[in-house]
GROMACS .gro file of C-alpha atoms in nm:
model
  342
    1UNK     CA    1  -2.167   2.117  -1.213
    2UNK     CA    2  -2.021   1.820  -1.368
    3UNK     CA    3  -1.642   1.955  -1.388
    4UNK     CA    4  -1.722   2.032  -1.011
    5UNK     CA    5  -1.798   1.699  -0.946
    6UNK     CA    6  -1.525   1.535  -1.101
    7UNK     CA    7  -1.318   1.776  -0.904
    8UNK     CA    8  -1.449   1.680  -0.549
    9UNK     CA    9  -1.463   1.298  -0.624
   10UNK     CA   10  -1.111   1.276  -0.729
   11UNK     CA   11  -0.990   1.518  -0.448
   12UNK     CA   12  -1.182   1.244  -0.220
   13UNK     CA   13  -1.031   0.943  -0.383
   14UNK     CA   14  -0.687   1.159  -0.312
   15UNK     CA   15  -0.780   1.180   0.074
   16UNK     CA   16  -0.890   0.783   0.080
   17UNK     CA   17  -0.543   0.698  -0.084
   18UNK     CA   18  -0.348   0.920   0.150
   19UNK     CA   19  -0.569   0.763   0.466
   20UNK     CA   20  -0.527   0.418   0.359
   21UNK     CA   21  -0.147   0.432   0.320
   22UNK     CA   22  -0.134   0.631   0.646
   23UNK     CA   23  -0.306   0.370   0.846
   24UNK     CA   24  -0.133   0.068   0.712
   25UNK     CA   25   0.182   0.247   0.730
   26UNK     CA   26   0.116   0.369   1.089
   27UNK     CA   27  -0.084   0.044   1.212
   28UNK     CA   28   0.212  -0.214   1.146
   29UNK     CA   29   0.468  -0.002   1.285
   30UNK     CA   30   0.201   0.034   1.626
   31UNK     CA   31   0.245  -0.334   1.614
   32UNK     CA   32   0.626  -0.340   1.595
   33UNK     CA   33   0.619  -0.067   1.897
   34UNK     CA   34   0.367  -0.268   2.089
   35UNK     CA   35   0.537  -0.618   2.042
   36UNK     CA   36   0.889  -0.394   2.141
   37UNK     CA   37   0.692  -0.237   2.453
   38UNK     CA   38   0.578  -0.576   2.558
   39UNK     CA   39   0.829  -0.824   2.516
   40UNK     CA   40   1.160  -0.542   2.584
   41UNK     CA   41   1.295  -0.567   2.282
   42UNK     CA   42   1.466  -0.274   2.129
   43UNK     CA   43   1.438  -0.155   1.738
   44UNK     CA   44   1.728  -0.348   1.595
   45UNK     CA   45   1.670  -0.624   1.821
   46UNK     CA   46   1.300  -0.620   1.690
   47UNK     CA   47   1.414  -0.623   1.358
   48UNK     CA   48   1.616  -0.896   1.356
   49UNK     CA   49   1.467  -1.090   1.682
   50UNK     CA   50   1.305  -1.317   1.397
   51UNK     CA   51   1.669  -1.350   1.241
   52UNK     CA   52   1.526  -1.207   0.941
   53UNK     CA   53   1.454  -0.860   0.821
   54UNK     CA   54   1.520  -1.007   0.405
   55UNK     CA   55   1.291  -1.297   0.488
   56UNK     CA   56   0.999  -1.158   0.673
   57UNK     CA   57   0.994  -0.891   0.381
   58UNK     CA   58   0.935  -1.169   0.157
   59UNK     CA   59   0.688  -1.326   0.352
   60UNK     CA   60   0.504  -1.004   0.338
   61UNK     CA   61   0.513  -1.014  -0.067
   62UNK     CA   62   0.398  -1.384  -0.032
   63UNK     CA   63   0.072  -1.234   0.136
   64UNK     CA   64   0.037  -0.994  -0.118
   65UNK     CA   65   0.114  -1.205  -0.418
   66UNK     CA   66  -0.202  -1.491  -0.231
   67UNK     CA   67  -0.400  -1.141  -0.216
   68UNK     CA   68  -0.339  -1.066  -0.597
   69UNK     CA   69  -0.438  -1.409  -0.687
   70UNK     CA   70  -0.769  -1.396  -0.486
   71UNK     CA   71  -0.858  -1.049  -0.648
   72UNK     CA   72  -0.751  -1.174  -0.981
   73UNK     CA   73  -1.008  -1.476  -0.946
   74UNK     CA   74  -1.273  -1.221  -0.853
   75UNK     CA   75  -1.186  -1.019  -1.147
   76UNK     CA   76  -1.074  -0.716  -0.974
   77UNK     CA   77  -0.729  -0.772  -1.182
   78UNK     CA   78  -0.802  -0.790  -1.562
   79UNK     CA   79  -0.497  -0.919  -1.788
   80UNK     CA   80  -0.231  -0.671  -1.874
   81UNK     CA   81   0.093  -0.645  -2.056
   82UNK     CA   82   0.432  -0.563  -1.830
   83UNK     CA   83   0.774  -0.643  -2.039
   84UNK     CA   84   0.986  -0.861  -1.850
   85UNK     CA   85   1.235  -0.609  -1.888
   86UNK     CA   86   1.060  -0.352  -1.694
   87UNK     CA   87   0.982  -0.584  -1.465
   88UNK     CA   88   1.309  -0.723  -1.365
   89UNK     CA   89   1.458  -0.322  -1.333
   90UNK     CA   90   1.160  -0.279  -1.081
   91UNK     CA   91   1.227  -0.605  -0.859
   92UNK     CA   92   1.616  -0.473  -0.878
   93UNK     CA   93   1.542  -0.183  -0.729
   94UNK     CA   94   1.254  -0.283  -0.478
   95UNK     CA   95   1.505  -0.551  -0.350
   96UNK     CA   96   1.854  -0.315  -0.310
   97UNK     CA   97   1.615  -0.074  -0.152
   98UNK     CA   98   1.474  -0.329   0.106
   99UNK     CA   99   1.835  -0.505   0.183
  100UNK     CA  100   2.002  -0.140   0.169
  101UNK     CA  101   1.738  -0.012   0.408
  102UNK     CA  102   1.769  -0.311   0.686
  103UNK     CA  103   2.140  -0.295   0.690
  104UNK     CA  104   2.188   0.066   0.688
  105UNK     CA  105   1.979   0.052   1.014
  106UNK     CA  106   2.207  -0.242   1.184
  107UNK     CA  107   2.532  -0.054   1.027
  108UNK     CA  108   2.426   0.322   1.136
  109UNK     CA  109   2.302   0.542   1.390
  110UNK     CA  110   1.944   0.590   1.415
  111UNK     CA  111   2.021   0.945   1.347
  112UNK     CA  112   2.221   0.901   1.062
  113UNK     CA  113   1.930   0.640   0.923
  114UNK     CA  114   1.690   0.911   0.992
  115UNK     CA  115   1.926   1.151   0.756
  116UNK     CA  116   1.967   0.911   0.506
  117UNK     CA  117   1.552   0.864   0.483
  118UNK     CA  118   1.494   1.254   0.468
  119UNK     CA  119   1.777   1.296   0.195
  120UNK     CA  120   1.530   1.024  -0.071
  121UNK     CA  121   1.318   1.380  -0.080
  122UNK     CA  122   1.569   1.520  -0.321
  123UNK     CA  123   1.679   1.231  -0.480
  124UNK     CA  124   1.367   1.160  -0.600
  125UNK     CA  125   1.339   1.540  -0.703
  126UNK     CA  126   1.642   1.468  -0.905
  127UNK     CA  127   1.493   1.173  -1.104
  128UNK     CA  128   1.186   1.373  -1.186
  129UNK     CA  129   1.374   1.658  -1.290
  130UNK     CA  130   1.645   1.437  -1.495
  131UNK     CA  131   1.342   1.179  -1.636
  132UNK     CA  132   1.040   1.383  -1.649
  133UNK     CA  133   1.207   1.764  -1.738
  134UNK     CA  134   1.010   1.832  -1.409
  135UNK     CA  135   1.066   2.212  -1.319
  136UNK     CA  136   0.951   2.301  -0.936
  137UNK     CA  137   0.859   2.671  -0.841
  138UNK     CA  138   1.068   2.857  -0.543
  139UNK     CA  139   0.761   2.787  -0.317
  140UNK     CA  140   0.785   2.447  -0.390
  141UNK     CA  141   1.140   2.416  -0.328
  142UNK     CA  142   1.132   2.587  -0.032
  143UNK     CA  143   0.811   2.410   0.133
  144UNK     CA  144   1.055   2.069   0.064
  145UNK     CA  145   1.313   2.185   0.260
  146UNK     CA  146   1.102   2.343   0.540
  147UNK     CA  147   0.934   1.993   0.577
  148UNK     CA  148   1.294   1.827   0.573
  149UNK     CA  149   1.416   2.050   0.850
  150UNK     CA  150   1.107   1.987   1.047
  151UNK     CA  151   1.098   1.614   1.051
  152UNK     CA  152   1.498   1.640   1.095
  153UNK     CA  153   1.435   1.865   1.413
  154UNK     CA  154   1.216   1.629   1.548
  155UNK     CA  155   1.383   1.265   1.463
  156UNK     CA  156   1.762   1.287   1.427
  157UNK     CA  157   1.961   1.270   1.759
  158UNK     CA  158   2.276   1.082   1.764
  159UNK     CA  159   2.471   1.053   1.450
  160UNK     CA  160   2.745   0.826   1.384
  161UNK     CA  161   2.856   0.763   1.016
  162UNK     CA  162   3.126   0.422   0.932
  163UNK     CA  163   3.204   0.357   0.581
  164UNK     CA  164   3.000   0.033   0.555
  165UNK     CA  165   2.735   0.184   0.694
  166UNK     CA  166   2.758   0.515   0.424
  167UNK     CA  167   2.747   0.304   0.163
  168UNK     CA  168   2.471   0.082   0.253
  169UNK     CA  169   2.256   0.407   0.301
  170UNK     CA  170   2.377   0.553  -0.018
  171UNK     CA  171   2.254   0.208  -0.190
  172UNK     CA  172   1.866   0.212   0.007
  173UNK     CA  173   1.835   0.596  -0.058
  174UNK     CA  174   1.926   0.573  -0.455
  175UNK     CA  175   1.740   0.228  -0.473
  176UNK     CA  176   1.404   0.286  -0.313
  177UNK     CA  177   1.375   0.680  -0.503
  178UNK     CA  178   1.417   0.469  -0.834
  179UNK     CA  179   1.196   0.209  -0.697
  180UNK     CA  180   0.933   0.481  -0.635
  181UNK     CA  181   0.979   0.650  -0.950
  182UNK     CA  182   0.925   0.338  -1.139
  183UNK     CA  183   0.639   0.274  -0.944
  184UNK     CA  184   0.464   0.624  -1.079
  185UNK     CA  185   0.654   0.558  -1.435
  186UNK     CA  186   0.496   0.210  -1.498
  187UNK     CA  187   0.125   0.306  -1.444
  188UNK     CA  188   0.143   0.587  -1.640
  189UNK     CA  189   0.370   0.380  -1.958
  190UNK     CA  190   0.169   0.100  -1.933
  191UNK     CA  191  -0.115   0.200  -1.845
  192UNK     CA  192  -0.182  -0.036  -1.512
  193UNK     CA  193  -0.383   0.022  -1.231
  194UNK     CA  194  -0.219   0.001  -0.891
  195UNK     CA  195  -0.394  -0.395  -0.826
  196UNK     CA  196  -0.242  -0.430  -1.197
  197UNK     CA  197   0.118  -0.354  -1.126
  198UNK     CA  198   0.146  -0.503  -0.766
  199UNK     CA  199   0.004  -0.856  -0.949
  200UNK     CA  200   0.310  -0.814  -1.181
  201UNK     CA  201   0.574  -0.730  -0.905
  202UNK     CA  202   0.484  -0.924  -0.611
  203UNK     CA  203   0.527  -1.254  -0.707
  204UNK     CA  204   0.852  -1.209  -0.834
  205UNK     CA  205   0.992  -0.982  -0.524
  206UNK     CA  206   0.820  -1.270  -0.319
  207UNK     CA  207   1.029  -1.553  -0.470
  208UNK     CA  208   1.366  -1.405  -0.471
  209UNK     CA  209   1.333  -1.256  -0.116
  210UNK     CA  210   1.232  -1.594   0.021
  211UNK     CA  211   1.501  -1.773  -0.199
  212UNK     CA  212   1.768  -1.525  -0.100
  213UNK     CA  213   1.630  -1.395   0.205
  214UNK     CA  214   1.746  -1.676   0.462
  215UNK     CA  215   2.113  -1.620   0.304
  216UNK     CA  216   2.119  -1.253   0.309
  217UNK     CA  217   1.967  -1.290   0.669
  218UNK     CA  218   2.251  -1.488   0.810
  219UNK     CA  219   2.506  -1.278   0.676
  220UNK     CA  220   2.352  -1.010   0.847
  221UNK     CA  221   2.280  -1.142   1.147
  222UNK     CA  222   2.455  -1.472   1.164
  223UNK     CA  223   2.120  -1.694   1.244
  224UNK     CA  224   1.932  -1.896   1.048
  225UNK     CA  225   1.582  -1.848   1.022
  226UNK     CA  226   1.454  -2.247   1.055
  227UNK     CA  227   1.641  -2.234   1.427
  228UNK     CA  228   1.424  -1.951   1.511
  229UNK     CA  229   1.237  -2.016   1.848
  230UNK     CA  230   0.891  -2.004   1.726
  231UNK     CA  231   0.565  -1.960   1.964
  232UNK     CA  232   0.250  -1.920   1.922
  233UNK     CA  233   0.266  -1.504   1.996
  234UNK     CA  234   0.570  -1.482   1.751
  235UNK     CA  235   0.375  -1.666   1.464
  236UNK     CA  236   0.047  -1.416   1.552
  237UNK     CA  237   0.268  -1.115   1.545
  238UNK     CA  238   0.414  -1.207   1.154
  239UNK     CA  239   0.124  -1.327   1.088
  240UNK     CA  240  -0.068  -0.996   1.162
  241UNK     CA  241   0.265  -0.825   1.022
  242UNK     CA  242   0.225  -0.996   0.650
  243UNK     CA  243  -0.144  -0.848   0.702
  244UNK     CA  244  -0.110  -0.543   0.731
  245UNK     CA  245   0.156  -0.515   0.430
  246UNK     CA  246  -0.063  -0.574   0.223
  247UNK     CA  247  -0.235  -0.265   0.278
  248UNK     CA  248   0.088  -0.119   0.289
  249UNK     CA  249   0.255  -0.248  -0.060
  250UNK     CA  250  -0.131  -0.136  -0.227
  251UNK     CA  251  -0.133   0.173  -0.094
  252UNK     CA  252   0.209   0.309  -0.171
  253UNK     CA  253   0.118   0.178  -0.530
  254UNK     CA  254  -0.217   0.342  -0.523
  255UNK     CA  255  -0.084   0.685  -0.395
  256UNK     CA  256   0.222   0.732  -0.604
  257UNK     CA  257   0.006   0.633  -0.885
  258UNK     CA  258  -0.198   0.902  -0.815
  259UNK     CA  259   0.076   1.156  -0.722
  260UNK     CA  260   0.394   1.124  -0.773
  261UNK     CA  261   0.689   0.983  -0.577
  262UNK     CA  262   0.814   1.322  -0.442
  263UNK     CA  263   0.499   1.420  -0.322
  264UNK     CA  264   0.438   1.073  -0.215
  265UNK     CA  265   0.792   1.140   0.050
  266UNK     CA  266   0.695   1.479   0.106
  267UNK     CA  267   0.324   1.428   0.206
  268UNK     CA  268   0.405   1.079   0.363
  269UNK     CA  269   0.616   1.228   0.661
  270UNK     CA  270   0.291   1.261   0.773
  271UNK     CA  271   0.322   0.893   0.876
  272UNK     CA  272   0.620   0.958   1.095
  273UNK     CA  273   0.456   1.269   1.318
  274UNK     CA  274   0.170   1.045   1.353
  275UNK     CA  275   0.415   0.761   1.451
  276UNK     CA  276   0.540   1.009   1.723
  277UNK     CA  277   0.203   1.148   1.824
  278UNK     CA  278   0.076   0.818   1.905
  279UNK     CA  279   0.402   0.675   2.031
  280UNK     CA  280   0.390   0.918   2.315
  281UNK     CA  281   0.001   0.844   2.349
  282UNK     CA  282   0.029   0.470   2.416
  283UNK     CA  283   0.381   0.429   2.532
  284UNK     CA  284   0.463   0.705   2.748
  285UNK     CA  285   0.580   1.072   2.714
  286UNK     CA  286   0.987   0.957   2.735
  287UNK     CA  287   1.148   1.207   2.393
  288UNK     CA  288   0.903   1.410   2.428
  289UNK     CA  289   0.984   1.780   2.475
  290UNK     CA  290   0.980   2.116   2.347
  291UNK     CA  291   1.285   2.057   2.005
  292UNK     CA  292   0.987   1.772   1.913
  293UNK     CA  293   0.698   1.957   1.934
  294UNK     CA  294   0.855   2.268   1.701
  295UNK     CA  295   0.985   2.004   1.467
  296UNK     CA  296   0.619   1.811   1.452
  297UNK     CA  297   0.470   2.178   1.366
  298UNK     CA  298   0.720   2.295   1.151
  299UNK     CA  299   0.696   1.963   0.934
  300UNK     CA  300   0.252   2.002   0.924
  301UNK     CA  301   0.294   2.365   0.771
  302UNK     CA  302   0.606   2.258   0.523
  303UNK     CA  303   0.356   1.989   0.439
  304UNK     CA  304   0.050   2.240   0.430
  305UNK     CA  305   0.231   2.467   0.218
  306UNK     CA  306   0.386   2.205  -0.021
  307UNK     CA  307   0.094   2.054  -0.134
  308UNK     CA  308  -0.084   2.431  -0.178
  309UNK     CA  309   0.244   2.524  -0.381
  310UNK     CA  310   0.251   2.229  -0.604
  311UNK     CA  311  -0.118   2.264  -0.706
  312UNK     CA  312  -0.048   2.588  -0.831
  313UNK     CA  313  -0.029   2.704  -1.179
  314UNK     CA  314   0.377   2.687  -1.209
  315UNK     CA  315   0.439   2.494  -0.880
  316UNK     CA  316   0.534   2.210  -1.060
  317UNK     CA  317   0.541   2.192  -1.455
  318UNK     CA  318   0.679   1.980  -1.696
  319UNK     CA  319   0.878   2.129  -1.937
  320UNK     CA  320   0.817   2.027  -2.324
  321UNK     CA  321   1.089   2.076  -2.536
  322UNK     CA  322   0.981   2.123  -2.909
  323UNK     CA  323   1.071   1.880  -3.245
  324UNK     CA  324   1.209   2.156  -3.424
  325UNK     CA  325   1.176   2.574  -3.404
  326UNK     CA  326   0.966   2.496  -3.735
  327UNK     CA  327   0.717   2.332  -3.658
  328UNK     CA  328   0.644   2.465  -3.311
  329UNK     CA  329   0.608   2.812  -3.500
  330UNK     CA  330   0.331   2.622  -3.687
  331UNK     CA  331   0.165   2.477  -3.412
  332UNK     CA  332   0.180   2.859  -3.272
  333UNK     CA  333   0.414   2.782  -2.962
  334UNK     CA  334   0.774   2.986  -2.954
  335UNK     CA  335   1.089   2.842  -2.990
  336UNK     CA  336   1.173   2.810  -2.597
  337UNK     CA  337   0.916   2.574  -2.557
  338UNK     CA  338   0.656   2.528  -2.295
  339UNK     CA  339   0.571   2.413  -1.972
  340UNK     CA  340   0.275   2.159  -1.906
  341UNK     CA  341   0.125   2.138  -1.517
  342UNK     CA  342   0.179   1.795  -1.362
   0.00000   0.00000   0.00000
């Protein structure tokens, strides 16, 4: 009974993650739609009607970082141990991947941004199998792409590719799958927990985004961010924004933590049918048609069947690669090695 148990907590703890990231991920970008819906703005207008993608970001990592300090006072955050080293490669990456991603969305199609998000999938494959000797099973491989043509069906529609704007998604798609990886790669070296970890990073990514931020920001959009016309609805909507991120920055920690970053792209496209779903709910039926509908259900079963693959025996193994033919024969392997089950 007891292994049984173990089992069903931890596959509840798995749903709870997902959930939480889901709904944070989901809620703030209701919030974006709504304040769009409302006020007429449209997406890239949105995103830079505050002038400042780069600085809002860091804003969002202040929260967090306030949050971290308030559980760390309540002792939900014990001390731990995270070379400066590490640390620095992480905030690299985490800040590339949040410039790369804001620009590549001003400098390209939505289409082509859509692409550019779907191709992270095997990017990050590619770490895990370069890094981690991960070996996936034809099942797996071929519930990945099933879920990448599904979300594709149903998201990309114009695409228009410029050099500028290539390179800038080449830079968020490399930079946010290493960002992800490291994520997974640091709890596991260092043994952190997920509070642990974003206590380490967010203080850092919150200084040099609000140092650099207002720079980057008026590069981009030529505006600085203390001329901004604040009112009081504009102040409650990034307020409420910085909110909600911090569910959002925990719970990507706490799910690719728990799973890895593939599975955390894979699984998390969930986030965008649901983004559809209730798009057309609360803000009319307008995109909706028949080519969405068959992409929505073709993503749900490449999901369905990727996470039933990967928990196979063989779905997803990591392959060990003995010291020496020697003394593997002594431990009673063979000399091609052996696969452990991630």
């Amino acid at each position: 009974m007891a292994p049984a148990s173990k089992a069903d907590r931890k596959a509840a703890l798995d749903v709870a993650a997902w959930m939480f990231n889901v709904s944070t991920s989901v809620g703030i970008i209701m919030v974006n739609k709504g304040l769009m819906a409302r006020y007429g703005f449209t997406f890239v207008e949105f995103l830079f009607s505050f002038y400042a993608a780069t600085t809002l970001t860091g804003l969002h990592f202040g929260m967090t970082t306030l949050m971290t300090i308030i559980l760390r006072f309540m002792g939900y955050i014990q001390p731990s141990h995270l070379p400066f080293s590490e640390l620095a490669k992480f905030v690299i990456c985490a800040n590339f991947s949040i410039v790369g991603m804001n620009v590549s969305l001003m400098w390209n199609s939505v289409g082509f941004y859509q692409i550019a998000k779907l191709s992270m999938i095997p990017v990050s494959c590619f770490f895990e199998v370069l890094f981690d000797k991960i070996r996936y099973s034809r099942d797996t491989k071929l519930s990945i792409i099933v879920v990448l043509a599904g979300v594709a069906i149903c998201t990309v529609t114009d695409v228009s590719v410029n050099t500028k704007g290539f390179v800038a998604a080449a830079i968020a798609v490399w930079s946010t799958s290493m960002q992800q990886y490291y994520v997974h790669y640091l709890q596991k070296k260092y043994a952190l927990g997920s509070f642990d970890l974003l206590g380490h990073t967010a203080p850092l990514q919150a200084a040099t985004l609000l140092i650099l931020g207002p720079f980057l920001d008026y590069w981009l959009a030529e505006k600085r961010v203390d001329l901004y016309d604040y009112s009081i609805t504009s102040v409650l909507f990034i307020t409420l924004s910085c909110v909600i991120a911090v569910g959002t920055n925990l719970s990507q920690f706490i799910c690719i933590g728990r799973f890895t970053a593939v599975s955390f792209q894979v699984l998390g496209h969930m986030k965008t049918i649901f983004v559809l779903v209730l798009g057309f709910i609360f803000f009319g039926k307008e995109g909706l048609n028949l080519q969405v509908v068959l992409g929505m259900f073709l993503a749900v079963i490449g999901m369905v069947w990727y996470g039933n693959a990967s928990s196979k025996p063989g779905g997803k193994e990591r392959r060990m690669y003995p010291i020496s033919s020697e003394r593997n024969l002594k431990l009673g392997g063979s000399e091609d090695g052996g696969l452990d089950k991630v």
